[in-house]
Tab-separated table of C-alpha atoms and ligand atoms in Angstrom:
chain	number	residue	atom	x	y	z
Q	1	MET	CA	1.733	7.451	7.965
Q	2	GLU	CA	2.820	6.949	11.556
Q	3	PHE	CA	5.824	5.175	13.046
Q	4	TYR	CA	6.267	4.039	16.620
Q	5	ILE	CA	9.894	3.269	17.413
Q	6	LEU	CA	10.431	1.225	20.559
Q	7	SER	CA	13.940	1.566	21.945
Q	8	ILE	CA	15.877	1.985	25.173
Q	9	PHE	CA	17.908	4.753	23.459
Q	10	PRO	CA	15.288	7.074	21.948
Q	11	ASN	CA	17.684	10.055	22.018
Q	12	MET	CA	19.748	8.393	19.287
Q	13	PHE	CA	17.030	9.276	16.767
Q	14	GLU	CA	16.854	12.990	17.409
Q	15	SER	CA	19.454	14.237	14.944
Q	16	VAL	CA	18.532	11.835	12.126
Q	17	PHE	CA	14.791	12.461	12.393
Q	18	GLY	CA	15.280	16.168	13.096
Q	19	GLU	CA	16.986	17.013	9.776
Q	20	THR	CA	16.246	17.213	6.062
Q	21	ILE	CA	13.661	14.991	4.374
Q	22	ILE	CA	12.339	13.217	7.477
Q	23	LYS	CA	12.058	16.524	9.313
Q	24	ARG	CA	10.178	18.150	6.431
Q	25	ALA	CA	7.871	15.137	6.030
Q	26	GLN	CA	6.888	15.504	9.694
Q	27	GLU	CA	6.418	19.253	9.360
Q	28	LYS	CA	4.165	18.723	6.326
Q	29	GLY	CA	2.090	16.292	8.395
Q	30	LEU	CA	2.840	13.383	6.031
Q	31	VAL	CA	4.646	11.394	8.714
Q	32	LYS	CA	4.329	11.192	12.465
Q	33	ILE	CA	7.106	9.506	14.422
Q	34	GLU	CA	6.671	8.657	18.084
Q	35	LEU	CA	9.703	7.463	20.005
Q	36	VAL	CA	8.588	5.051	22.704
Q	37	ASN	CA	11.118	4.535	25.481
Q	38	ILE	CA	10.883	0.898	26.563
Q	39	ARG	CA	12.262	1.896	29.984
Q	40	ASP	CA	9.091	3.901	30.645
Q	41	PHE	CA	7.282	0.567	30.875
Q	42	THR	CA	9.441	-0.947	33.632
Q	43	HIS	CA	8.284	-1.019	37.238
Q	44	ASP	CA	11.492	-1.337	39.259
Q	45	LYS	CA	13.729	1.353	40.694
Q	46	HIS	CA	16.530	0.661	38.176
Q	47	ARG	CA	14.166	0.584	35.176
Q	48	THR	CA	15.573	-2.782	34.144
Q	49	THR	CA	15.010	-3.971	30.588
Q	50	ASP	CA	17.413	-6.962	30.506
Q	51	ASP	CA	18.064	-10.112	32.468
Q	52	TYR	CA	20.276	-13.219	32.495
Q	53	PRO	CA	19.483	-15.945	29.976
Q	54	TYR	CA	17.934	-19.132	31.352
Q	55	GLY	CA	20.322	-22.010	30.752
Q	56	GLY	CA	23.370	-19.737	31.018
Q	57	GLY	CA	25.477	-18.250	28.270
Q	58	ALA	CA	27.123	-14.962	27.453
Q	59	GLY	CA	25.388	-11.609	27.729
Q	60	MET	CA	21.960	-10.404	28.721
Q	61	VAL	CA	18.576	-10.760	27.074
Q	62	MET	CA	15.800	-8.162	26.745
Q	63	LYS	CA	12.968	-8.938	29.132
Q	64	PRO	CA	9.525	-9.478	27.610
Q	65	GLU	CA	7.361	-7.459	30.054
Q	66	PRO	CA	8.456	-3.859	29.246
Q	67	ILE	CA	8.279	-4.555	25.507
Q	68	TYR	CA	4.802	-6.130	25.781
Q	69	GLU	CA	3.604	-3.173	27.857
Q	70	ALA	CA	5.125	-0.674	25.429
Q	71	MET	CA	3.280	-2.468	22.609
Q	72	ASP	CA	0.040	-2.379	24.663
Q	73	TYR	CA	0.495	1.394	24.748
Q	74	VAL	CA	1.151	1.554	20.978
Q	75	LYS	CA	-1.879	-0.640	20.249
Q	76	SER	CA	-4.076	1.534	22.463
Q	77	LYS	CA	-3.246	4.391	20.073
Q	78	SER	CA	-3.108	2.385	16.864
Q	79	PRO	CA	-4.932	-0.968	17.165
Q	80	ASN	CA	-3.996	-2.173	13.663
Q	81	VAL	CA	-0.331	-1.269	13.850
Q	82	HIS	CA	2.007	-3.441	11.752
Q	83	THR	CA	4.792	-4.613	14.050
Q	84	VAL	CA	8.373	-5.125	12.874
Q	85	LEU	CA	10.943	-6.813	15.085
Q	86	LEU	CA	14.556	-6.054	14.192
Q	87	THR	CA	16.740	-9.151	14.223
Q	88	PRO	CA	19.963	-9.975	12.337
Q	89	GLY	CA	18.320	-13.179	11.104
Q	90	GLY	CA	15.131	-11.508	9.801
Q	91	ARG	CA	14.155	-11.066	6.146
Q	92	ILE	CA	16.688	-8.769	4.504
Q	93	PHE	CA	15.302	-5.271	3.999
Q	94	ASN	CA	15.136	-4.005	0.414
Q	95	GLN	CA	13.452	-1.385	-1.756
Q	96	GLN	CA	10.416	-3.601	-2.256
Q	97	LYS	CA	9.914	-3.850	1.499
Q	98	ALA	CA	10.337	-0.076	1.844
Q	99	LYS	CA	7.563	0.404	-0.736
Q	100	GLU	CA	5.344	-2.079	1.060
Q	101	LEU	CA	5.838	-0.321	4.413
Q	102	SER	CA	5.263	3.120	2.866
Q	103	LYS	CA	1.710	2.045	1.975
Q	104	ARG	CA	0.850	1.158	5.576
Q	105	GLU	CA	-0.892	3.555	7.925
Q	106	SER	CA	0.966	2.622	11.063
Q	107	VAL	CA	4.215	0.729	11.680
Q	108	ALA	CA	5.894	-0.108	14.997
Q	109	ILE	CA	9.589	-1.002	14.966
Q	110	ILE	CA	11.063	-2.767	17.990
Q	111	CYS	CA	14.799	-2.218	18.472
Q	112	GLY	CA	16.773	-4.809	20.384
Q	113	ARG	CA	19.946	-4.410	22.438
Q	114	TYR	CA	22.221	-6.773	24.395
Q	115	GLU	CA	22.035	-10.340	23.042
Q	116	GLY	CA	18.572	-9.758	21.629
Q	117	PHE	CA	15.049	-10.536	22.803
Q	118	ASP	CA	13.407	-13.101	25.026
Q	119	GLU	CA	11.893	-15.493	22.459
Q	120	ARG	CA	8.347	-14.552	23.541
Q	121	VAL	CA	8.832	-11.038	22.150
Q	122	ARG	CA	8.808	-12.612	18.681
Q	123	TYR	CA	5.094	-13.379	19.094
Q	124	LEU	CA	4.407	-9.636	19.007
Q	125	ALA	CA	5.865	-9.288	15.536
Q	126	ASP	CA	4.078	-9.358	12.210
Q	127	GLU	CA	7.482	-9.740	10.618
Q	128	GLU	CA	11.193	-9.776	11.437
Q	129	ILE	CA	13.514	-7.564	9.414
Q	130	SER	CA	17.299	-7.459	9.142
Q	131	ILE	CA	19.188	-4.713	7.319
Q	132	GLY	CA	21.994	-7.067	6.319
Q	133	LYS	CA	24.057	-10.094	7.163
Q	134	PHE	CA	25.995	-8.517	10.006
Q	135	VAL	CA	25.391	-7.896	13.695
Q	136	LEU	CA	24.827	-4.359	14.960
Q	137	SER	CA	25.022	-3.500	18.663
Q	138	GLY	CA	21.384	-2.488	18.579
Q	139	GLY	CA	18.383	-2.030	16.335
Q	140	GLU	CA	18.418	1.794	16.358
Q	141	ILE	CA	20.614	2.266	13.281
Q	142	ALA	CA	18.571	-0.373	11.440
Q	143	ALA	CA	15.344	1.441	12.375
Q	144	MET	CA	16.760	4.736	11.107
Q	145	ALA	CA	17.668	3.129	7.765
Q	146	ILE	CA	14.216	1.572	7.408
Q	147	VAL	CA	12.369	4.779	8.312
Q	148	ASP	CA	14.564	6.827	5.961
Q	149	ALA	CA	14.095	4.499	2.973
Q	150	THR	CA	10.352	4.251	3.646
Q	151	VAL	CA	9.533	7.912	4.294
Q	152	ARG	CA	11.002	9.138	0.984
Q	153	LEU	CA	8.554	6.863	-0.872
Q	154	ILE	CA	5.458	8.416	0.710
Q	155	PRO	CA	3.718	10.559	-1.918
Q	156	GLY	CA	4.431	14.245	-1.363
Q	157	VAL	CA	7.589	13.754	0.692
Q	158	LEU	CA	10.163	14.327	-2.066
Q	159	GLY	CA	10.039	17.593	-3.939
Q	160	ASN	CA	10.454	15.799	-7.259
Q	161	GLU	CA	8.556	12.498	-7.441
Q	162	GLU	CA	10.077	11.898	-10.902
Q	163	SER	CA	13.450	11.231	-9.296
Q	164	LEU	CA	12.034	8.070	-7.687
Q	165	LYS	CA	11.292	6.521	-11.074
Q	166	GLU	CA	14.908	6.420	-12.188
Q	167	GLU	CA	16.479	5.422	-8.901
Q	168	SER	CA	18.398	2.232	-8.280
Q	169	PHE	CA	16.267	-0.911	-7.959
Q	170	GLU	CA	13.421	0.585	-9.993
Q	171	ASN	CA	12.831	-1.697	-12.999
Q	172	GLY	CA	15.396	-4.035	-11.429
Q	173	LEU	CA	18.302	-1.771	-12.412
Q	174	ILE	CA	21.041	0.150	-10.595
Q	175	GLU	CA	20.987	3.829	-11.499
Q	176	TYR	CA	23.147	5.099	-14.405
Q	177	PRO	CA	26.208	7.320	-13.722
Q	178	GLN	CA	25.455	10.988	-13.009
Q	179	TYR	CA	27.677	14.010	-13.603
Q	180	THR	CA	27.525	17.693	-12.756
Q	181	ARG	CA	29.922	20.592	-13.388
Q	182	PRO	CA	32.863	20.929	-13.986
Q	183	ARG	CA	33.135	19.287	-17.417
Q	184	GLU	CA	36.618	18.070	-16.536
Q	185	TYR	CA	38.030	17.448	-13.064
Q	186	ARG	CA	41.563	16.146	-12.418
Q	187	GLY	CA	41.631	14.673	-15.901
Q	188	MET	CA	38.250	12.947	-15.529
Q	189	LYS	CA	35.884	14.084	-18.269
Q	190	VAL	CA	32.105	14.099	-18.427
Q	191	PRO	CA	31.098	11.712	-21.272
Q	192	GLU	CA	30.574	13.721	-24.499
Q	193	ILE	CA	27.135	12.213	-25.057
Q	194	LEU	CA	25.764	14.002	-21.958
Q	195	LEU	CA	26.831	17.352	-23.418
Q	196	SER	CA	25.343	16.627	-26.845
Q	197	GLY	CA	21.800	17.772	-26.117
Q	198	ASN	CA	20.554	14.682	-27.997
Q	199	HIS	CA	17.938	13.393	-25.542
Q	200	LYS	CA	17.269	10.149	-27.401
Q	201	LYS	CA	20.965	9.248	-27.454
Q	202	ILE	CA	21.354	10.274	-23.785
Q	203	LYS	CA	18.447	8.035	-22.810
Q	204	GLU	CA	19.988	5.103	-24.720
Q	205	TRP	CA	23.387	5.705	-23.130
Q	206	ARG	CA	21.835	5.823	-19.639
Q	207	GLU	CA	19.940	2.586	-20.222
Q	208	LYS	CA	23.102	0.870	-21.443
Q	209	GLU	CA	25.152	2.113	-18.464
Q	210	ALA	CA	22.428	1.121	-15.990
Q	211	LYS	CA	22.419	-2.414	-17.434
Q	212	LYS	CA	26.224	-2.582	-17.302
Q	213	ARG	CA	26.230	-1.480	-13.656
Q	214	THR	CA	23.512	-3.938	-12.758
Q	215	ILE	CA	25.478	-6.835	-14.279
Q	216	GLU	CA	28.605	-5.769	-12.356
Q	217	TRP	CA	26.541	-5.435	-9.171
Q	218	MET	CA	24.987	-8.883	-9.609
Q	219	GLY	CA	28.461	-10.364	-9.918
Q	220	GLU	CA	29.492	-8.765	-6.630
Q	221	GLU	CA	26.353	-9.473	-4.627
Q	222	ASP	CA	26.892	-12.098	-1.951
Q	223	GLY	CA	24.223	-14.743	-1.878
M	301	SAM	N1	22.658	-12.204	19.804
M	301	SAM	C1	21.958	-11.761	18.640
M	301	SAM	C2	22.193	-12.727	17.510
M	301	SAM	O1	23.239	-13.369	17.486
M	301	SAM	O2	21.338	-12.821	16.604
M	301	SAM	C3	22.439	-10.362	18.226
M	301	SAM	C4	21.886	-9.284	19.063
M	301	SAM	S1	22.381	-7.685	18.545
M	301	SAM	C5	23.879	-7.459	19.411
M	301	SAM	C6	21.281	-6.634	19.387
M	301	SAM	C7	20.100	-6.147	18.583
M	301	SAM	O3	20.545	-5.355	17.484
M	301	SAM	C8	19.214	-7.183	17.966
M	301	SAM	O4	18.281	-7.708	18.893
M	301	SAM	C9	18.531	-6.417	16.843
M	301	SAM	O5	17.400	-5.705	17.295
M	301	SAM	C10	19.612	-5.438	16.439
M	301	SAM	N2	20.339	-5.865	15.223
M	301	SAM	C11	21.583	-6.367	15.158
M	301	SAM	N3	21.961	-6.638	13.899
M	301	SAM	C12	20.910	-6.282	13.124
M	301	SAM	C13	20.677	-6.328	11.728
M	301	SAM	N4	21.573	-6.789	10.872
M	301	SAM	N5	19.479	-5.870	11.279
M	301	SAM	C14	18.537	-5.397	12.133
M	301	SAM	N6	18.720	-5.336	13.470
M	301	SAM	C15	19.882	-5.769	13.968
């Protein structure tokens, strides 16, 4: 799978994409990530990517031309690329969307800055995604979250594919509580059932706890 990330701050991605699972996935050749600097597609001395909004108002808006030209470049390499525009008002990202993206061959993610994009940039997008009902200063952190959640679902990326089956949001449930050593820490004990060696009982306990957590979580979720 390949990602093209369009941003005016490509250096922000280096540490996140250069460590652990995403790094290994690239080394194994399962994922290719190309950082596309939108400024490389400007034609003025100051490499300008923003301008004043028509009609007035606070802040600056991302100009359409460098983003269109950056996408021309991406499409010259990957004509069928699926294009995601990051906007606070987009469809909220979730595990289902991560799965959907992980099955695609090529995804471009356009990161905004300033007060967002000239409206015409929206015509480039196959879909608009938000990572939550809050406003970030830019799309870079959202793109990192989306790439991270997506890459770990690509077959072969995780050492143990089994771990995906029991994770939160699989089968509509939040994952059950997990414990490791020590058996007791600051008065907090590992539930006896997990030490029993009775796999049937452990499975039942985990299912019950996962359901309990999910009900609690549903009560807290904001609509
Ligand atoms: N003025 C815009 C508005 O009110 O909708 C907010 C622009 S925000 C400061 C700058 C950029 O950050 C956006 O264009 C978008 O790419 C990104 N961004 C901000 N919040 C986001 C979110 N919740 N999910 C995804 N991207 C986000």
